[in-house]
Coordinates of C-alpha atoms in Angstrom, one line a residue:
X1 CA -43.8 -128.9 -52.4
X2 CA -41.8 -127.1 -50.0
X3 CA -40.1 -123.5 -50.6
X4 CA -37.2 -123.3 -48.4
X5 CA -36.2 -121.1 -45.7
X6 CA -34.9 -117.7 -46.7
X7 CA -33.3 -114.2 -45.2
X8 CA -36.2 -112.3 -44.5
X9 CA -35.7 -108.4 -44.9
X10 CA -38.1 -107.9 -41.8
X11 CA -37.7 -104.1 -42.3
X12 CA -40.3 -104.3 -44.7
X13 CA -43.0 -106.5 -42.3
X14 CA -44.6 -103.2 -40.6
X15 CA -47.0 -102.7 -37.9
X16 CA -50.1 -102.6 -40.5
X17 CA -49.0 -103.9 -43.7
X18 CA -46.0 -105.0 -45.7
X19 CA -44.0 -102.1 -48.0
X20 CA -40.6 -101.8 -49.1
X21 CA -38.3 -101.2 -52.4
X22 CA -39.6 -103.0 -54.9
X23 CA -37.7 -101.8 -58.2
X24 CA -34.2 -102.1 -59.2
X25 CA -31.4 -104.8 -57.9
X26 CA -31.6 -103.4 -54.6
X27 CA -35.2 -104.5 -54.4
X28 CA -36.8 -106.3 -51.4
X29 CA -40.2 -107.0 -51.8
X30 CA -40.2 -109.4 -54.9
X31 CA -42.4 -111.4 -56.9
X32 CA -40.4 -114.5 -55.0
X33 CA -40.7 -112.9 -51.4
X34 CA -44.8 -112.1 -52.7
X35 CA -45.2 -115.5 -53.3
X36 CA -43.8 -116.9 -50.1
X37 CA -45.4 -114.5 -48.3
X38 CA -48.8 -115.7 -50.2
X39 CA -48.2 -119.2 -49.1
X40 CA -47.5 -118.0 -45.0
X41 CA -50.9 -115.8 -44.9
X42 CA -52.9 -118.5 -46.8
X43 CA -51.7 -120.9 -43.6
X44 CA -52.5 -118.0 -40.7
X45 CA -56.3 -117.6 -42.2
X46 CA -57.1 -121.5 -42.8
X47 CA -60.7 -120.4 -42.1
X48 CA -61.0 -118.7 -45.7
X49 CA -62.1 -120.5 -48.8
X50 CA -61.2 -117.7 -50.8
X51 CA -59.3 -114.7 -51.3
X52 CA -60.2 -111.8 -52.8
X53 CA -57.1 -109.6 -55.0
X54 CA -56.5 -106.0 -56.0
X55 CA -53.5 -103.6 -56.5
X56 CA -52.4 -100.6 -57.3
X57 CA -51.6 -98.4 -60.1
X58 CA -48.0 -98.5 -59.8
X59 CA -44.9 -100.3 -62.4
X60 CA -44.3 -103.2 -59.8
X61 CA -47.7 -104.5 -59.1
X62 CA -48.8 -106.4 -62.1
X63 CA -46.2 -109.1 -61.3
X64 CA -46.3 -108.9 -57.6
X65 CA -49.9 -109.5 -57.8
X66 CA -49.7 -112.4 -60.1
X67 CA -47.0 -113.7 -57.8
X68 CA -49.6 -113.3 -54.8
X69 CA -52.1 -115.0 -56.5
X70 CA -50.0 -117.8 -57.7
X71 CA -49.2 -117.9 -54.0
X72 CA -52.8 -118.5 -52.7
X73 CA -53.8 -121.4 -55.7
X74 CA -50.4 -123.0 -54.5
X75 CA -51.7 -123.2 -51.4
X76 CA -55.3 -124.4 -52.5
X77 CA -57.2 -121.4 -52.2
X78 CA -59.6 -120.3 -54.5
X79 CA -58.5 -116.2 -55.6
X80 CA -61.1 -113.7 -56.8
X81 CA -59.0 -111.5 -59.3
X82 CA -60.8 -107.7 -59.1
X83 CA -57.4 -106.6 -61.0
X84 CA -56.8 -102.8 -60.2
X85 CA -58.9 -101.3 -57.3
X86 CA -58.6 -99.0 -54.4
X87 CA -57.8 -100.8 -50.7
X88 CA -61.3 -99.9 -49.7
X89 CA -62.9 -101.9 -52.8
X90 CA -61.2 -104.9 -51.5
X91 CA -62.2 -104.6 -48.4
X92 CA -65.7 -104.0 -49.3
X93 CA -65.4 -107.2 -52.1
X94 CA -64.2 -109.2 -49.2
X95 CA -66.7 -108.2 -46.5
X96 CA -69.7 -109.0 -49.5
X97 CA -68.3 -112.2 -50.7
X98 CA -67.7 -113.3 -47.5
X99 CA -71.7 -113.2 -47.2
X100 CA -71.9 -116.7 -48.8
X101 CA -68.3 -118.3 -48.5
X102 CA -65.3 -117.4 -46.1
X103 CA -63.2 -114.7 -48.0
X104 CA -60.3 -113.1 -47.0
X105 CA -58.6 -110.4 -49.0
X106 CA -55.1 -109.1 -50.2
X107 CA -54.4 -105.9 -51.6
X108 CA -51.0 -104.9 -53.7
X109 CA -50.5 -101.2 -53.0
X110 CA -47.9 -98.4 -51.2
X111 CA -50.4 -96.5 -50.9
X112 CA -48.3 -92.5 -51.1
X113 CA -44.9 -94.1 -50.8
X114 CA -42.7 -92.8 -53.7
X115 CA -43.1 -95.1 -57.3
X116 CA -40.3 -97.2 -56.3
X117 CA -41.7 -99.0 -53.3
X118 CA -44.7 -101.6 -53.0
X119 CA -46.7 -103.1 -50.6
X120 CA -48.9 -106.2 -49.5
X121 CA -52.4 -105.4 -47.4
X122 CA -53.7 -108.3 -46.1
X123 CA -57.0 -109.1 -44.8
X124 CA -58.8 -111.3 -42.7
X125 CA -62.3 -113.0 -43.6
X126 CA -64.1 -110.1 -41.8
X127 CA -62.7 -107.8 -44.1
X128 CA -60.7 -106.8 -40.7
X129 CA -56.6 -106.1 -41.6
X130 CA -53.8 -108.2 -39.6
X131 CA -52.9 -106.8 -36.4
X132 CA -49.2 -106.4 -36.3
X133 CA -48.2 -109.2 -34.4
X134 CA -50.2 -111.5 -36.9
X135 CA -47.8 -109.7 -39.8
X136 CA -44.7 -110.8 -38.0
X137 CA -46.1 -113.9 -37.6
X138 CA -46.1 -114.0 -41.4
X139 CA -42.4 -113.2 -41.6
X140 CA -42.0 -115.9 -39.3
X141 CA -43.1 -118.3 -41.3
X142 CA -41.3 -117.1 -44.4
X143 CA -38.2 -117.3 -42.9
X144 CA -38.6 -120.5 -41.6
X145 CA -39.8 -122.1 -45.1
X146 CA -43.1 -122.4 -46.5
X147 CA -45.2 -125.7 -48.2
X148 CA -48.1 -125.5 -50.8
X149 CA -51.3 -127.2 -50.1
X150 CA -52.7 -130.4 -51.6
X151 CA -54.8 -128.9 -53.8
X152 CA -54.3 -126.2 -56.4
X153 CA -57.1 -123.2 -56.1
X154 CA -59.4 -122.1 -58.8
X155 CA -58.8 -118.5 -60.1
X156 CA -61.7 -116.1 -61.3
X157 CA -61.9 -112.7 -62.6
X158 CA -64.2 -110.6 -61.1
X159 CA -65.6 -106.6 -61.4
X160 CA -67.0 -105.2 -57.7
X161 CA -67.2 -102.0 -59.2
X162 CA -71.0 -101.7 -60.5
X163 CA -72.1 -103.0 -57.5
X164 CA -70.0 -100.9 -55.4
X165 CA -70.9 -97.4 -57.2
X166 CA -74.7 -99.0 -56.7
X167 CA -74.6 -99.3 -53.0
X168 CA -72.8 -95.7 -52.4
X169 CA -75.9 -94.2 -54.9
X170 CA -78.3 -96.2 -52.8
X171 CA -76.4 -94.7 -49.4
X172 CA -76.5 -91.1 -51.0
X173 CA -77.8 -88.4 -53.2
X174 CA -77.4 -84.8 -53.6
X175 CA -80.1 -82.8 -53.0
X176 CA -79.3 -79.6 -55.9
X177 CA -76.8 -79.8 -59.1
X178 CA -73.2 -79.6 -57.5
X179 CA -70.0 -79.6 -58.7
X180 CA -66.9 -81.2 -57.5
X181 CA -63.3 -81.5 -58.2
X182 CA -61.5 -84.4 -57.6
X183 CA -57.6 -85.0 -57.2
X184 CA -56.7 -89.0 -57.2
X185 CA -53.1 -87.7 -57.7
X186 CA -52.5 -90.4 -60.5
X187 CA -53.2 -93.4 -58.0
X188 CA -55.9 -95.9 -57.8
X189 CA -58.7 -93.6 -56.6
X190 CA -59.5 -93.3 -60.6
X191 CA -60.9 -96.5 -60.7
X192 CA -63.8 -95.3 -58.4
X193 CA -64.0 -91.7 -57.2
X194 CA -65.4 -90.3 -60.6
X195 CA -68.1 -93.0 -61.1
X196 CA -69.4 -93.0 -57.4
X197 CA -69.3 -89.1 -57.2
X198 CA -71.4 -89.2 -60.2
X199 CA -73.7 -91.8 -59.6
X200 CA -75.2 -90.0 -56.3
X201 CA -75.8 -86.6 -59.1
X202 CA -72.8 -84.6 -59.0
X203 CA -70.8 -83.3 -61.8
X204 CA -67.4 -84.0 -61.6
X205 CA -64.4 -82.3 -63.0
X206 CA -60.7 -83.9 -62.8
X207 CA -57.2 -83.1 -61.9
X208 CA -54.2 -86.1 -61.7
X209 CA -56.7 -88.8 -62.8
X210 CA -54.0 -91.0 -65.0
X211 CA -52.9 -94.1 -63.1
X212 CA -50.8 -94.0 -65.9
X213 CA -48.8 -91.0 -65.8
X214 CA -45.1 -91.5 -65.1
X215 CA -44.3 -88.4 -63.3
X216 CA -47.6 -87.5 -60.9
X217 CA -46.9 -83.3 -59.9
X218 CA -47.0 -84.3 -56.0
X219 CA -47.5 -87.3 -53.6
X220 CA -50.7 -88.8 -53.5
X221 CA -51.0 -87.5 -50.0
X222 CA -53.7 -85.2 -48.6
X223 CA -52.7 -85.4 -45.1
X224 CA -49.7 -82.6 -46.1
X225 CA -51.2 -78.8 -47.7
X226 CA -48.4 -78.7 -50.1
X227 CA -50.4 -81.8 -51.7
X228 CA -53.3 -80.1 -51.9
X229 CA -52.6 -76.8 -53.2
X230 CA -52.6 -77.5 -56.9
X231 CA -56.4 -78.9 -56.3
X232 CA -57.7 -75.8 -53.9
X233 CA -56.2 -73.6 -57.0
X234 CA -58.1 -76.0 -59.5
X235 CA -61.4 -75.2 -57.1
X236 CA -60.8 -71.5 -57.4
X237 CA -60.5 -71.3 -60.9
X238 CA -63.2 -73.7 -62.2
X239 CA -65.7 -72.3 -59.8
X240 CA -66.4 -75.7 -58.1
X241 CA -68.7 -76.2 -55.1
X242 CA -66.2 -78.5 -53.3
X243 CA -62.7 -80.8 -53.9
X244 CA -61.5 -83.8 -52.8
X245 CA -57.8 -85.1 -52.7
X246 CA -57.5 -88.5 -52.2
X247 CA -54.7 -91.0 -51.3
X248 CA -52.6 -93.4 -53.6
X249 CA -54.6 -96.5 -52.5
X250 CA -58.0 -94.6 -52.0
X251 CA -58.5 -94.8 -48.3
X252 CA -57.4 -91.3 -46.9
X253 CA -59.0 -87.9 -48.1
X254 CA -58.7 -84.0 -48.7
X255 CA -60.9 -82.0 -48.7
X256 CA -60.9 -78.2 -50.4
X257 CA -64.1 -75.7 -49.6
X258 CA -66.0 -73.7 -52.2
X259 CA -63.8 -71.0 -51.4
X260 CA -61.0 -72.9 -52.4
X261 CA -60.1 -73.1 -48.7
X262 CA -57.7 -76.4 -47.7
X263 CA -59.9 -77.9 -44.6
X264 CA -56.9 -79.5 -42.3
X265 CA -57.6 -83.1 -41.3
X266 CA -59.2 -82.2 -37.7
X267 CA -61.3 -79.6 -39.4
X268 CA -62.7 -82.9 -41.5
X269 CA -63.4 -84.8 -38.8
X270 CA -64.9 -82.0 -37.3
X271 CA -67.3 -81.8 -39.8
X272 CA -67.8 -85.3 -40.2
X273 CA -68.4 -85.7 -36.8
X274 CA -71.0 -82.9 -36.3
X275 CA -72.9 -84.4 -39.2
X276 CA -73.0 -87.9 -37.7
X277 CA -74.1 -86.3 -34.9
X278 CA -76.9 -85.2 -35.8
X279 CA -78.4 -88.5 -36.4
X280 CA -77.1 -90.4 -33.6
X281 CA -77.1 -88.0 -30.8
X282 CA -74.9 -88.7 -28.2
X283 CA -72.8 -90.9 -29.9
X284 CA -69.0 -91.8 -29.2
X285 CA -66.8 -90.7 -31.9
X286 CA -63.2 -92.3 -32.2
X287 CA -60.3 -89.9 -32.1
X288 CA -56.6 -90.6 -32.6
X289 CA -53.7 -89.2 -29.9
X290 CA -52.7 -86.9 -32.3
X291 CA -56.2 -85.0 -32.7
X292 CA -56.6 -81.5 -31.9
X293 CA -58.3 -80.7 -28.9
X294 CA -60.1 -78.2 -30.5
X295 CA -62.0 -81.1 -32.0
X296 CA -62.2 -82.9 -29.2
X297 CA -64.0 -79.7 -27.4
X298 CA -66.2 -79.3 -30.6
X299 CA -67.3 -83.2 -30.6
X300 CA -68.3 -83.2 -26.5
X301 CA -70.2 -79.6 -27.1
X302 CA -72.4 -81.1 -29.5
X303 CA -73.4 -83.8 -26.7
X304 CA -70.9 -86.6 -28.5
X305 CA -68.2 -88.4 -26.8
X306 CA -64.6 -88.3 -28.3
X307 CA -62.6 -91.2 -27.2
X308 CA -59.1 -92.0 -27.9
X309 CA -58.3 -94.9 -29.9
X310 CA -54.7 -96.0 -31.5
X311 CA -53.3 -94.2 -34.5
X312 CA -53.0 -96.8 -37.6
X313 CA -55.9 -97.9 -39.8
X314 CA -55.1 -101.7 -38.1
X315 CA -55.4 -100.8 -34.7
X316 CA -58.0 -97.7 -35.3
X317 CA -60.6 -100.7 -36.8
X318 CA -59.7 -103.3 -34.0
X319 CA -60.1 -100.8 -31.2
X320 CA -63.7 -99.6 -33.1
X321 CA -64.8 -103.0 -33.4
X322 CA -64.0 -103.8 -29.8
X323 CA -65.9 -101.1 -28.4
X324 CA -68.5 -100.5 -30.6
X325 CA -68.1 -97.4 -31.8
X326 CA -69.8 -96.3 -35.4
X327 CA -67.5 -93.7 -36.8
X328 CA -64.4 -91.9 -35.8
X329 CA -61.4 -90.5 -37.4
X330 CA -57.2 -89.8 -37.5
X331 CA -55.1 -86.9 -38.5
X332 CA -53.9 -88.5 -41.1
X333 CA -57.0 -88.4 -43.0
X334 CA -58.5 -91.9 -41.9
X335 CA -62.2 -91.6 -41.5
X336 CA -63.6 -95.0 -40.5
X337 CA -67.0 -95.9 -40.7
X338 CA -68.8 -99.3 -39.2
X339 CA -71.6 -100.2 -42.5
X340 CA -74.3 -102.8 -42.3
X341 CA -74.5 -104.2 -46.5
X342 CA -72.1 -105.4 -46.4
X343 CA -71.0 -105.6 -42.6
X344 CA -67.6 -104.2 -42.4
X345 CA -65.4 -101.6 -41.0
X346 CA -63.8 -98.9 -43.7
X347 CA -62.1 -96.4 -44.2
X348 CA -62.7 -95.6 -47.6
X349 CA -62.0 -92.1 -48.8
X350 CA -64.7 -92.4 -52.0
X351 CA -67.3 -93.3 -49.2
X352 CA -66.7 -89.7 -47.3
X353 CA -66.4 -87.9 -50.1
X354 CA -70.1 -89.2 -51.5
X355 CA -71.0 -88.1 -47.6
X356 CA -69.6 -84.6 -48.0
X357 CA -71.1 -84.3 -50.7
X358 CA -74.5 -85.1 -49.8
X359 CA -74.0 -82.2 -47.2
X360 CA -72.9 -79.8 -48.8
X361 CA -75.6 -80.3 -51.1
X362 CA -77.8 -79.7 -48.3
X363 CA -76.1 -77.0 -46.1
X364 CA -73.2 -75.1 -47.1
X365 CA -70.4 -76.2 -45.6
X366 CA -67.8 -73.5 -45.3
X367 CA -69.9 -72.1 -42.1
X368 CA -69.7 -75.7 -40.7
X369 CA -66.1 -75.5 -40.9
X370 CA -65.5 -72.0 -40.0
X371 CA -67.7 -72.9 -36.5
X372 CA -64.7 -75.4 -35.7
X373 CA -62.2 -73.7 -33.1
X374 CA -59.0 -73.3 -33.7
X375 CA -56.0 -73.6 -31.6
X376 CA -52.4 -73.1 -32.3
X377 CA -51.1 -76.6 -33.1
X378 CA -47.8 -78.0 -35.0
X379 CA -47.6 -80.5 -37.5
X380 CA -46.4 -83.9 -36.9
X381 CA -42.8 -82.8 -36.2
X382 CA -40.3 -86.1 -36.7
X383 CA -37.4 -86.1 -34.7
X384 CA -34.9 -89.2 -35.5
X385 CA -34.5 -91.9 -33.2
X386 CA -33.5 -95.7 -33.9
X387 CA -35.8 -98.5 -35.0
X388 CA -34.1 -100.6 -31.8
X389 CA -33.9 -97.7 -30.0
X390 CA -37.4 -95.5 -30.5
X391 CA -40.0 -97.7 -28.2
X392 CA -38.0 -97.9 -25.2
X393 CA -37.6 -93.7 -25.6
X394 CA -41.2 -93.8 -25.7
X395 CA -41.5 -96.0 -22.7
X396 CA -39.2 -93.8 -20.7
X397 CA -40.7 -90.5 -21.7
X398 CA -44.1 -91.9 -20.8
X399 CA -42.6 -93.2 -17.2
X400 CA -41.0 -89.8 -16.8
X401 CA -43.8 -87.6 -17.4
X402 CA -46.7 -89.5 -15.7
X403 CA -44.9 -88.1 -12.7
X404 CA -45.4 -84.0 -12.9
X405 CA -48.8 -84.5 -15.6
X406 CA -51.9 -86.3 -16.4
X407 CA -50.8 -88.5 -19.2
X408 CA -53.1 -90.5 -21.9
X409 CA -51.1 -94.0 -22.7
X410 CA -53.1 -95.5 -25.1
X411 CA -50.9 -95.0 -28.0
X412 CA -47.5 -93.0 -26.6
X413 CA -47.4 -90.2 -24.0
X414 CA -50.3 -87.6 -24.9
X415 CA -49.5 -85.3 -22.0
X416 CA -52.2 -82.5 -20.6
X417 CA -50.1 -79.5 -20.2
X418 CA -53.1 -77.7 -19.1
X419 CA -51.9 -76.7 -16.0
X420 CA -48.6 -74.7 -17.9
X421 CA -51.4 -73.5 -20.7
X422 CA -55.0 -73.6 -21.7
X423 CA -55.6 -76.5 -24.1
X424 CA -52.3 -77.5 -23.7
X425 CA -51.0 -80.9 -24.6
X426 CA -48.4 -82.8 -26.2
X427 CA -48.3 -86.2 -28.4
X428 CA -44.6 -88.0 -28.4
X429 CA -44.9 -91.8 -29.4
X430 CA -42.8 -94.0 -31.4
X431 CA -43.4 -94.2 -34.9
X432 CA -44.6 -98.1 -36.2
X433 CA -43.1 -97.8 -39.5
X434 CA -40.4 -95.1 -39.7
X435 CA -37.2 -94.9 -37.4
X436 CA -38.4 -91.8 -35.8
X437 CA -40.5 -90.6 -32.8
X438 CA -43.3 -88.0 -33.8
X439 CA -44.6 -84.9 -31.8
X440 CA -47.5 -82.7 -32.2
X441 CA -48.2 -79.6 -29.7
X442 CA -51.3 -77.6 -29.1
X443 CA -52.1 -74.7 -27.1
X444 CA -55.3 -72.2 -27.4
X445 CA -52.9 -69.1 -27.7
X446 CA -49.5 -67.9 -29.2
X447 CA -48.0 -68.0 -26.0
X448 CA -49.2 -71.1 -24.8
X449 CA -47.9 -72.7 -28.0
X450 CA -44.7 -71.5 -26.8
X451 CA -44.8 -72.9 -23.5
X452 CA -46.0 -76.3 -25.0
X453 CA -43.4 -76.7 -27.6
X454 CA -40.6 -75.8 -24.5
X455 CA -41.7 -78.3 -22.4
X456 CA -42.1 -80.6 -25.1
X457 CA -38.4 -79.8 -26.0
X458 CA -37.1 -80.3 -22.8
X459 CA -38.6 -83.7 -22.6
X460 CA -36.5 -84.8 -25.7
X461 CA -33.5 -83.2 -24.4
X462 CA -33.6 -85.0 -21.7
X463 CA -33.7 -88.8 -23.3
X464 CA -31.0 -86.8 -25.5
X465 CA -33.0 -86.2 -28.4
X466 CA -32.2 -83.0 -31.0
X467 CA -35.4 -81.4 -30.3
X468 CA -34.7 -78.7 -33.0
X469 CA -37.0 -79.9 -35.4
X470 CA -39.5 -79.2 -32.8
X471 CA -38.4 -75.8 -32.0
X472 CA -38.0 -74.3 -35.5
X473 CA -41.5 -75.1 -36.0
X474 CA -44.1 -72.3 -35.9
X475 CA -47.4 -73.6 -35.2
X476 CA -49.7 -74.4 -38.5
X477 CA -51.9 -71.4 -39.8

């Protein structure tokens, strides 16, 4: 049986994953679309036997995940039901199962979007996400109609979690009693964070840890400070060694010092980086465009190698995978780890935390991070620019200033403005999933900064961009 062609809202078909409205008549990711859109990925990853399912915490993705599933059986492939887990335990399901038959992997989730919204993840059998040409390939074949298979699949139910929390306690242990806080902000890191933390010795104490609760007290976002300030209070008052914020889907993490100190993202990988270090000497550490160089100067002085990679979980994996590179990290909280049992790439936020853990069971870490330098850099300013619009401004920019600075392509323009201040350097790319273009400037000093963000502005101005967001921007503390 056929299902025939249909509008496609192909605002929802991002560069790494599908997400949209999902509640309410305006809704456009449905339990119709979920299933249509079940049938086209089933067809792109023929080589899979099976599929592996989770979702989220949120109102909307009971039914789109039993519309996904009824999706795959349609289309004759067998669907391992893990019910409500983090992205990262489907990933890791996926890359274990996929061991003894070819499994492929689906995940329901928005990750922080607000309640409203939902999302589709989709995997293929290496546990590896769609790139996003392979996504709009999906909506292609949506919108052009869609035919179930000749066989209906076999559905199982299916709990990775013991073995999961086994494998992180065989990866770690603390080495003296700690405590920890933990933050899931209400999403799906409850399932895991709690159980894995404990399993490698800690004792854990818990903030935001109802996937139930109806109205969470802030996004499920640790990549903004405002998200983490009721957990670095939390830290303070219960006298815990350490906290960690995590994500709504589990893959991105905050973390909060004994001190009740917010470490920013780049202080993180940092940290991350000088541990790996340590036991692969040398090593080359993926970075994003939008990491401070003040990381990127800590990373080469401990004899590592930071090299750039795309920003986007999709693309960060894909470019890891292609060069070989163990571990690296984004600003937006991504820390990405290549693991042998079983052989994946993930960036799974419960993982890192059992790794800080470990070391600040060892070592306390608040000297680690205090060693990091620190340079005066902004946020992620946003400064609006049209979906149909926003990569050709990026092009131009990039054309433009190639010719008066060194300029980094790889993922936008990252433009050494060295020369006008030391450390200096600007990000401007195009968003993939929002209709905006995003900036970050960095300079060692005060006055740098304020060189940086002019030329920066001027650079917008000039492709007739409203660069006041930019300029109303102090740099962060």
């Amino acid at each position: 049986m056929s299902r025939q062609p249909v509008l496609v809202p192909r605002e929802i078909f991002r560069a790494y994953d599908i997400r949209g409205l999902a509640l309410g008549a305006d809704a456009l990711l449905t339990p119709d679309l979920a299933i249509r859109v079940a049938l086209a990925y089933a067809g792109l990853i023929d080589s899979a036997a099976q599929v592996v399912v989770g979702g989220d915490q949120r109102p909307t993705t009971p039914a789109l995940q039993q519309a996904a599933i009824a999706g795959l059986l349609d289309a004759g492939l067998d669907v391992v039901d893990i019910g409500r887990a983090p992205s990262p335990l489907v990933y890791w399901a996926t890359a274990l199962l996929t061991q003894e038959r070819p499994t492929a992997g689906l995940v329901v989730t928005a990750s922080h979007n607000q309640p409203e919204d939902n999302g589709i993840k989709l995997l293929h059998t290496d546990a590896m996400p769609l790139l996003p040409e392979q996504i709009q390939v999906v909506a292609d074949r949506v919108a052009s109609g869609v035919s179930t298979g000749d066989r209906q699949g076999d559905r199982r139910l299916w709990s990775p979690r013991p073995a999961y929390v086994r494998s992180l306690a065989e990866s770690f242990r603390v080495q003296r009693p700690l405590q920890v806080a933990i933050d899931p902000g209400n999403g799906v890191a409850t399932v895991t964070a709690r159980t894995a933390l404990q399993a490698i010795g800690c004792e854990v104490v818990a903030i935001n840890d109802d996937p139930e609760e109806p109205n969470p007290p802030h996004t499920a976002d640790p990549q903004h400070a405002e998200n983490v300030r009721e957990l670095a209070k939390f830290v303070r008052e219960s006298g815990a060694d350490l906290g960690f914020a995590f994500d709504g889907d589990g893959d991105r993490l905050g973390l909060v010092d004994g001190r009740g100190r917010r470490a920013t993202p780049d202080q993180v990988l940092a940290l991350l980086a000088q541990d790996w270090l340590s036991t692969h000497p040398g090593a080359s550490v993926q970075i994003d465009v939008k990491t401070s160089q003040a990381v990127i100067d800590h990373i080469n002085g401990l004899g590592g190698h930071a090299k750039f990679g795309p920003v986007g979980h999709s693309l960060g994996k894909f470019a890891m995978r292609d060069t070989g590179i163990d571990f690296g990290g984004e600003a937006s909280t991504h820390y990405y780890y290549r693991i042998d049992d079983p052989p994946h790439i993930t960036d799974d936020a419960v993982r890192t935390a059992c790794r800080i853990a470990e070391l600040a069971s060892r070592t306390p870490i608040e000297p680690l991070l205090d060693v990091v330098p620190r340079y005066r850099i902004s946020p992620e300013v946003k400064i609006s620019c049209p979906d149909d619009r926003k990569h050709a401004v990026s092009a131009a920019i990039t054309e433009h200033a190639r010719s008066r600075w060194p300029v980094n392509e790889i993922d936008g323009a990252r433009i050494n403005l060295s020369s006008a201040a030391a450390g200096g350097w600007c990000i401007i790319r195009a968003s993939n999933t929002t209709p905006y273009l995003t900036i970050v400037a960095e300079a060692r000093t005060d006055a740098g900064y304020e060189a940086v963000r002019r030329i920066s502005a001027d650079i917008l101005a000039e492709q007739r961009l409203d660069p006041a967001p930019l300029l109303s921007q102090p740099p962060l503390d």
